[in-house]
Amino acid sequence: MMNRTIKTAVGMIAIAAMSVGTLAACGSSSSSDDGKGKVYYLNFKPEANDAWQKLAKEYTKKTGVEVKVQTAASNTYEQTLKSEIAKSEAPTLFQVNGPVGYQNWKNYTADMSDTEPYKQLIDKSVALKDGDKVVGIPYAMETYGLIYNKDLLAKYIATGGAKIASVDDIDNFDTLKAVADDMQAKKDELGIKGAFTSAGFDSSSDWRFKTHLANLPLYYEFKKDKVTEQPATVKGTYLPQYKQIFDLYLKDSTTEPTQLSSKTGDDATSEFSLGEA
């Protein structure tokens, strides 16, 4: 299994709210002869650039409205947005990184309560709100989980004394731990180096454990306590569970814990791709 927890992320689109002065500048420079205006979207993810560019062209083709899509370089979105928002033709659509990121851009957002994207949301609770004001609409949602090698797990299930009969049996931590521990004990028989890929401690793996994995205990703590903005402190209600899964990653790994500082995210990807975990 690859110890990658996929981020439950909600990509939030915000519409820029212009002051009177800015609106005037925008009107004089952005409007076209037919009065249709134009859209400027500052894209967050470089890997989605081609899709956004294609969508922009299709939208322009069907509506006649010019759409500009600019993509920030990886890990430079906030910096790029700060630069672009100060220009006379600032982005009309941009991303805010949830309630925390919203605090930096709250003075630049419009109320989206009456927009079609908001009305079309099946679950309106996922929208970003500031009081009764809808300030962000999710355009992408991902989910949490562990990626596993189906062939390797089937091979394990076929061994004597396997802890499960099907992957569906893994529906709680105790069962996951029992399976991982048993796979680790049978790694030579299974032809693997470990149950989990290496949990590398270099910066290329920060997102896996400091961001994605840590989101779960924080999310459920904030949900339980009805926290809706950046708290002054974190109680750590579910940090013991966070430690449990992290300890399991370290114990049942392809790599000895003392060697993890030399492992990278690419190493983990390679181990998984080669069927070593």
mmCIF file of C-alpha atoms in Angstrom:
data_model
loop_
_atom_site.group_PDB
_atom_site.id
_atom_site.type_symbol
_atom_site.label_atom_id
_atom_site.label_comp_id
_atom_site.label_asym_id
_atom_site.label_seq_id
_atom_site.Cartn_x
_atom_site.Cartn_y
_atom_site.Cartn_z
ATOM 1 C CA MET A 1 0.000 0.000 0.000
ATOM 2 C CA MET A 2 1.211 3.456 -0.745
ATOM 3 C CA ASN A 3 1.007 5.711 2.256
ATOM 4 C CA ARG A 4 -0.480 8.528 0.280
ATOM 5 C CA THR A 5 -3.592 10.100 1.655
ATOM 6 C CA ILE A 6 -5.363 11.935 -1.106
ATOM 7 C CA LYS A 7 -6.352 15.358 0.005
ATOM 8 C CA THR A 8 -9.999 16.147 0.539
ATOM 9 C CA ALA A 9 -9.642 19.497 -1.051
ATOM 10 C CA VAL A 10 -12.231 21.875 -2.168
ATOM 11 C CA GLY A 11 -10.915 24.180 -4.871
ATOM 12 C CA MET A 12 -12.769 27.425 -4.351
ATOM 13 C CA ILE A 13 -13.472 29.910 -7.102
ATOM 14 C CA ALA A 14 -14.069 33.475 -5.968
ATOM 15 C CA ILE A 15 -15.404 36.315 -8.069
ATOM 16 C CA ALA A 16 -13.551 39.566 -7.693
ATOM 17 C CA ALA A 17 -15.607 42.382 -6.228
ATOM 18 C CA MET A 18 -14.489 45.690 -7.660
ATOM 19 C CA SER A 19 -14.563 49.029 -5.898
ATOM 20 C CA VAL A 20 -16.120 51.907 -7.826
ATOM 21 C CA GLY A 21 -12.744 53.188 -8.934
ATOM 22 C CA THR A 22 -11.491 49.764 -9.931
ATOM 23 C CA LEU A 23 -14.722 48.971 -11.698
ATOM 24 C CA ALA A 24 -14.395 52.086 -13.774
ATOM 25 C CA ALA A 25 -10.863 51.167 -14.757
ATOM 26 C CA CYS A 26 -11.981 47.634 -15.507
ATOM 27 C CA GLY A 27 -14.856 48.904 -17.590
ATOM 28 C CA SER A 28 -12.743 51.124 -19.752
ATOM 29 C CA SER A 29 -10.038 48.545 -20.366
ATOM 30 C CA SER A 30 -11.978 45.285 -20.311
ATOM 31 C CA SER A 31 -15.190 45.974 -22.153
ATOM 32 C CA SER A 32 -15.422 45.277 -25.849
ATOM 33 C CA ASP A 33 -17.409 47.046 -28.559
ATOM 34 C CA ASP A 34 -20.336 44.662 -28.206
ATOM 35 C CA GLY A 35 -20.503 45.226 -24.458
ATOM 36 C CA LYS A 36 -19.879 41.593 -23.584
ATOM 37 C CA GLY A 37 -16.793 42.313 -21.526
ATOM 38 C CA LYS A 38 -14.241 39.604 -20.785
ATOM 39 C CA VAL A 39 -13.140 37.186 -18.104
ATOM 40 C CA TYR A 40 -9.708 36.731 -16.547
ATOM 41 C CA TYR A 41 -9.196 33.524 -14.570
ATOM 42 C CA LEU A 42 -6.011 32.934 -12.592
ATOM 43 C CA ASN A 43 -5.578 29.160 -12.527
ATOM 44 C CA PHE A 44 -4.071 27.407 -9.517
ATOM 45 C CA LYS A 45 -2.863 24.074 -10.911
ATOM 46 C CA PRO A 46 -0.348 23.883 -13.779
ATOM 47 C CA GLU A 47 -1.455 20.320 -14.569
ATOM 48 C CA ALA A 48 -4.950 21.625 -15.342
ATOM 49 C CA ASN A 49 -3.780 24.433 -17.620
ATOM 50 C CA ASP A 50 -4.510 22.688 -20.930
ATOM 51 C CA ALA A 51 -8.032 21.800 -19.835
ATOM 52 C CA TRP A 52 -8.761 25.360 -18.730
ATOM 53 C CA GLN A 53 -7.350 26.819 -21.949
ATOM 54 C CA LYS A 54 -9.558 24.500 -23.998
ATOM 55 C CA LEU A 55 -12.598 25.390 -21.917
ATOM 56 C CA ALA A 56 -11.875 29.103 -22.314
ATOM 57 C CA LYS A 57 -11.744 28.790 -26.107
ATOM 58 C CA GLU A 58 -14.993 26.827 -26.193
ATOM 59 C CA TYR A 59 -16.710 29.387 -23.983
ATOM 60 C CA THR A 60 -15.541 32.251 -26.173
ATOM 61 C CA LYS A 61 -16.649 30.370 -29.276
ATOM 62 C CA LYS A 62 -20.155 29.860 -27.900
ATOM 63 C CA THR A 63 -20.696 33.193 -26.147
ATOM 64 C CA GLY A 64 -18.395 35.662 -27.839
ATOM 65 C CA VAL A 65 -16.976 36.594 -24.437
ATOM 66 C CA GLU A 66 -13.185 36.720 -24.350
ATOM 67 C CA VAL A 67 -11.674 34.525 -21.633
ATOM 68 C CA LYS A 68 -8.079 34.832 -20.501
ATOM 69 C CA VAL A 69 -6.603 32.010 -18.441
ATOM 70 C CA GLN A 70 -3.260 32.565 -16.783
ATOM 71 C CA THR A 71 -1.653 29.764 -14.801
ATOM 72 C CA ALA A 72 0.605 30.440 -11.847
ATOM 73 C CA ALA A 73 3.792 28.418 -11.617
ATOM 74 C CA SER A 74 3.756 25.582 -9.101
ATOM 75 C CA ASN A 75 3.783 26.780 -5.473
ATOM 76 C CA THR A 76 3.573 30.461 -6.460
ATOM 77 C CA TYR A 77 -0.187 31.050 -6.546
ATOM 78 C CA GLU A 78 -0.505 33.423 -3.588
ATOM 79 C CA GLN A 79 2.503 35.418 -4.757
ATOM 80 C CA THR A 80 1.156 35.595 -8.311
ATOM 81 C CA LEU A 81 -2.324 36.570 -7.139
ATOM 82 C CA LYS A 82 -0.913 39.397 -5.024
ATOM 83 C CA SER A 83 0.854 40.726 -8.090
ATOM 84 C CA GLU A 84 -2.090 40.311 -10.459
ATOM 85 C CA ILE A 85 -4.736 41.675 -8.096
ATOM 86 C CA ALA A 86 -2.873 44.985 -7.945
ATOM 87 C CA LYS A 87 -3.068 45.493 -11.712
ATOM 88 C CA SER A 88 -5.712 47.539 -13.523
ATOM 89 C CA GLU A 89 -7.010 44.349 -15.144
ATOM 90 C CA ALA A 90 -7.072 42.083 -12.115
ATOM 91 C CA PRO A 91 -8.397 38.518 -12.204
ATOM 92 C CA THR A 92 -12.178 38.330 -12.203
ATOM 93 C CA LEU A 93 -12.042 34.702 -11.082
ATOM 94 C CA PHE A 94 -9.423 33.359 -8.702
ATOM 95 C CA GLN A 95 -8.922 30.603 -6.155
ATOM 96 C CA VAL A 96 -8.940 30.960 -2.404
ATOM 97 C CA ASN A 97 -7.546 28.162 -0.278
ATOM 98 C CA GLY A 98 -10.533 27.581 1.970
ATOM 99 C CA PRO A 99 -11.414 29.728 4.997
ATOM 100 C CA VAL A 100 -7.778 30.359 5.884
ATOM 101 C CA GLY A 101 -6.800 31.564 2.416
ATOM 102 C CA TYR A 102 -10.012 33.580 2.210
ATOM 103 C CA GLN A 103 -8.826 35.868 4.987
ATOM 104 C CA ASN A 104 -6.180 37.275 2.637
ATOM 105 C CA TRP A 105 -8.718 38.067 -0.083
ATOM 106 C CA LYS A 106 -11.964 38.809 1.762
ATOM 107 C CA ASN A 107 -11.936 42.427 0.571
ATOM 108 C CA TYR A 108 -11.759 41.344 -3.067
ATOM 109 C CA THR A 109 -14.626 38.876 -3.220
ATOM 110 C CA ALA A 110 -18.213 39.326 -4.337
ATOM 111 C CA ASP A 111 -21.303 37.643 -2.931
ATOM 112 C CA MET A 112 -22.046 34.604 -5.101
ATOM 113 C CA SER A 113 -25.336 33.683 -3.429
ATOM 114 C CA ASP A 114 -27.408 34.471 -6.517
ATOM 115 C CA THR A 115 -25.070 32.882 -9.057
ATOM 116 C CA GLU A 116 -26.015 29.817 -11.076
ATOM 117 C CA PRO A 117 -22.960 27.790 -9.947
ATOM 118 C CA TYR A 118 -24.051 28.182 -6.330
ATOM 119 C CA LYS A 119 -27.677 27.384 -7.098
ATOM 120 C CA GLN A 120 -26.589 24.233 -8.920
ATOM 121 C CA LEU A 121 -24.595 22.852 -5.985
ATOM 122 C CA ILE A 122 -26.156 19.615 -4.783
ATOM 123 C CA ASP A 123 -24.582 20.087 -1.353
ATOM 124 C CA LYS A 124 -24.488 23.789 -0.569
ATOM 125 C CA SER A 125 -22.653 23.157 2.697
ATOM 126 C CA VAL A 126 -19.402 22.808 0.744
ATOM 127 C CA ALA A 127 -19.553 26.437 -0.400
ATOM 128 C CA LEU A 128 -17.277 28.877 1.394
ATOM 129 C CA LYS A 129 -19.283 31.387 3.404
ATOM 130 C CA ASP A 130 -18.619 34.536 5.387
ATOM 131 C CA GLY A 131 -21.727 34.832 7.525
ATOM 132 C CA ASP A 132 -24.634 34.662 5.083
ATOM 133 C CA LYS A 133 -22.433 35.704 2.167
ATOM 134 C CA VAL A 134 -21.291 33.008 -0.262
ATOM 135 C CA VAL A 135 -17.717 33.934 -1.122
ATOM 136 C CA GLY A 136 -16.424 30.784 -2.809
ATOM 137 C CA ILE A 137 -17.818 27.989 -4.965
ATOM 138 C CA PRO A 138 -16.053 24.596 -5.077
ATOM 139 C CA TYR A 139 -14.973 23.610 -8.579
ATOM 140 C CA ALA A 140 -13.060 20.475 -7.614
ATOM 141 C CA MET A 141 -13.352 17.993 -4.797
ATOM 142 C CA GLU A 142 -11.086 15.074 -4.093
ATOM 143 C CA THR A 143 -11.314 12.323 -1.538
ATOM 144 C CA TYR A 144 -9.281 10.486 1.065
ATOM 145 C CA GLY A 145 -7.981 6.958 0.858
ATOM 146 C CA LEU A 146 -5.059 4.588 0.577
ATOM 147 C CA ILE A 147 -3.895 3.424 -2.826
ATOM 148 C CA TYR A 148 -3.243 -0.307 -2.811
ATOM 149 C CA ASN A 149 -1.870 -2.849 -5.277
ATOM 150 C CA LYS A 150 -4.753 -5.216 -6.059
ATOM 151 C CA ASP A 151 -2.509 -8.038 -7.257
ATOM 152 C CA LEU A 152 -0.305 -7.902 -4.179
ATOM 153 C CA LEU A 153 -3.261 -7.824 -1.835
ATOM 154 C CA ALA A 154 -4.833 -10.787 -3.635
ATOM 155 C CA LYS A 155 -1.532 -12.640 -3.259
ATOM 156 C CA TYR A 156 -1.522 -11.849 0.446
ATOM 157 C CA ILE A 157 -5.132 -13.008 0.900
ATOM 158 C CA ALA A 158 -4.130 -16.346 -0.616
ATOM 159 C CA THR A 159 -1.466 -16.923 2.062
ATOM 160 C CA GLY A 160 -2.119 -19.094 5.062
ATOM 161 C CA GLY A 161 -3.580 -17.249 8.020
ATOM 162 C CA ALA A 162 -4.378 -14.065 6.101
ATOM 163 C CA LYS A 163 -6.220 -11.583 8.289
ATOM 164 C CA ILE A 164 -8.863 -10.793 5.667
ATOM 165 C CA ALA A 165 -10.764 -12.546 2.904
ATOM 166 C CA SER A 166 -11.438 -9.394 0.887
ATOM 167 C CA VAL A 167 -10.300 -5.789 0.747
ATOM 168 C CA ASP A 168 -13.827 -4.906 1.864
ATOM 169 C CA ASP A 169 -12.934 -6.324 5.272
ATOM 170 C CA ILE A 170 -10.581 -3.391 5.855
ATOM 171 C CA ASP A 171 -13.085 -0.942 7.274
ATOM 172 C CA ASN A 172 -11.360 0.079 10.511
ATOM 173 C CA PHE A 173 -7.870 0.846 11.762
ATOM 174 C CA ASP A 174 -7.419 -2.359 13.759
ATOM 175 C CA THR A 175 -8.011 -4.492 10.672
ATOM 176 C CA LEU A 176 -5.736 -2.296 8.567
ATOM 177 C CA LYS A 177 -2.987 -2.651 11.163
ATOM 178 C CA ALA A 178 -3.437 -6.417 11.391
ATOM 179 C CA VAL A 179 -3.144 -6.751 7.610
ATOM 180 C CA ALA A 180 -0.159 -4.400 7.353
ATOM 181 C CA ASP A 181 1.677 -6.131 10.207
ATOM 182 C CA ASP A 182 1.028 -9.541 8.652
ATOM 183 C CA MET A 183 2.140 -8.419 5.193
ATOM 184 C CA GLN A 184 5.300 -6.993 6.718
ATOM 185 C CA ALA A 185 5.976 -10.315 8.454
ATOM 186 C CA LYS A 186 5.405 -12.163 5.167
ATOM 187 C CA LYS A 187 7.285 -9.721 2.935
ATOM 188 C CA ASP A 188 9.782 -12.344 1.740
ATOM 189 C CA GLU A 189 6.981 -14.755 0.905
ATOM 190 C CA LEU A 190 5.122 -11.989 -0.931
ATOM 191 C CA GLY A 191 8.230 -10.705 -2.701
ATOM 192 C CA ILE A 192 7.873 -7.174 -1.373
ATOM 193 C CA LYS A 193 10.043 -4.818 0.639
ATOM 194 C CA GLY A 194 7.283 -3.654 2.943
ATOM 195 C CA ALA A 195 3.555 -3.234 3.409
ATOM 196 C CA PHE A 196 3.789 0.531 2.889
ATOM 197 C CA THR A 197 6.046 2.608 0.701
ATOM 198 C CA SER A 198 8.690 4.709 2.425
ATOM 199 C CA ALA A 199 7.388 7.668 4.393
ATOM 200 C CA GLY A 200 10.209 9.953 3.312
ATOM 201 C CA PHE A 201 10.999 12.875 5.576
ATOM 202 C CA ASP A 202 12.497 15.212 3.001
ATOM 203 C CA SER A 203 10.609 18.277 1.724
ATOM 204 C CA SER A 204 9.163 16.448 -1.298
ATOM 205 C CA SER A 205 6.967 14.439 1.075
ATOM 206 C CA ASP A 206 5.759 17.358 3.206
ATOM 207 C CA TRP A 207 2.376 17.422 1.495
ATOM 208 C CA ARG A 208 1.783 13.752 2.273
ATOM 209 C CA PHE A 209 2.065 13.938 6.049
ATOM 210 C CA LYS A 210 2.153 17.559 7.169
ATOM 211 C CA THR A 211 -0.727 18.600 4.919
ATOM 212 C CA HIS A 212 -2.880 15.808 3.543
ATOM 213 C CA LEU A 213 -2.704 13.312 6.392
ATOM 214 C CA ALA A 214 -2.938 16.042 9.028
ATOM 215 C CA ASN A 215 -6.118 17.380 7.435
ATOM 216 C CA LEU A 216 -8.180 14.470 8.758
ATOM 217 C CA PRO A 217 -7.732 14.936 12.518
ATOM 218 C CA LEU A 218 -8.051 18.692 12.131
ATOM 219 C CA TYR A 219 -11.179 18.428 9.979
ATOM 220 C CA TYR A 220 -13.012 16.215 12.454
ATOM 221 C CA GLU A 221 -11.904 18.294 15.428
ATOM 222 C CA PHE A 222 -13.129 21.496 13.788
ATOM 223 C CA LYS A 223 -16.350 19.818 12.695
ATOM 224 C CA LYS A 224 -17.034 18.520 16.200
ATOM 225 C CA ASP A 225 -16.320 21.917 17.770
ATOM 226 C CA LYS A 226 -18.109 23.853 15.000
ATOM 227 C CA VAL A 227 -14.964 25.828 14.178
ATOM 228 C CA THR A 228 -15.539 28.010 11.107
ATOM 229 C CA GLU A 229 -12.426 30.183 11.062
ATOM 230 C CA GLN A 230 -8.749 29.938 11.923
ATOM 231 C CA PRO A 231 -8.642 28.955 15.626
ATOM 232 C CA ALA A 232 -6.169 30.451 18.058
ATOM 233 C CA THR A 233 -5.207 26.964 19.222
ATOM 234 C CA VAL A 234 -5.689 23.341 18.211
ATOM 235 C CA LYS A 235 -6.864 20.939 20.920
ATOM 236 C CA GLY A 236 -5.507 17.852 19.190
ATOM 237 C CA THR A 237 -8.625 15.776 19.836
ATOM 238 C CA TYR A 238 -7.742 13.237 17.163
ATOM 239 C CA LEU A 239 -3.956 13.525 17.127
ATOM 240 C CA PRO A 240 -3.590 10.099 18.814
ATOM 241 C CA GLN A 241 -5.266 8.566 15.747
ATOM 242 C CA TYR A 242 -2.965 10.585 13.494
ATOM 243 C CA LYS A 243 0.012 9.167 15.405
ATOM 244 C CA GLN A 244 -1.367 5.632 15.091
ATOM 245 C CA ILE A 245 -1.530 5.669 11.304
ATOM 246 C CA PHE A 246 1.795 7.479 10.971
ATOM 247 C CA ASP A 247 3.484 4.968 13.278
ATOM 248 C CA LEU A 248 2.048 2.177 11.138
ATOM 249 C CA TYR A 249 3.531 3.771 8.014
ATOM 250 C CA LEU A 250 6.935 3.878 9.720
ATOM 251 C CA LYS A 251 6.837 0.394 11.237
ATOM 252 C CA ASP A 252 5.572 -1.537 8.197
ATOM 253 C CA SER A 253 7.668 0.272 5.614
ATOM 254 C CA THR A 254 10.045 -0.648 2.823
ATOM 255 C CA THR A 255 12.665 1.381 4.660
ATOM 256 C CA GLU A 256 14.072 1.323 8.173
ATOM 257 C CA PRO A 257 12.943 4.381 10.156
ATOM 258 C CA THR A 258 16.551 5.524 10.580
ATOM 259 C CA GLN A 259 16.901 5.757 6.790
ATOM 260 C CA LEU A 260 13.707 7.683 6.045
ATOM 261 C CA SER A 261 15.400 11.080 6.003
ATOM 262 C CA SER A 262 17.067 10.071 2.740
ATOM 263 C CA LYS A 263 13.837 8.971 1.036
ATOM 264 C CA THR A 264 11.790 11.154 -1.302
ATOM 265 C CA GLY A 265 8.272 11.248 -2.662
ATOM 266 C CA ASP A 266 9.631 9.904 -5.946
ATOM 267 C CA ASP A 267 11.103 6.935 -4.088
ATOM 268 C CA ALA A 268 7.674 6.083 -2.708
ATOM 269 C CA THR A 269 6.087 6.369 -6.147
ATOM 270 C CA SER A 270 8.769 4.122 -7.613
ATOM 271 C CA GLU A 271 8.357 1.504 -4.875
ATOM 272 C CA PHE A 272 4.627 1.370 -5.474
ATOM 273 C CA SER A 273 4.975 1.244 -9.267
ATOM 274 C CA LEU A 274 7.472 -1.615 -9.069
ATOM 275 C CA GLY A 275 5.231 -3.651 -6.774
ATOM 276 C CA GLU A 276 7.620 -3.429 -3.858
ATOM 277 C CA ALA A 277 4.916 -2.352 -1.395
#
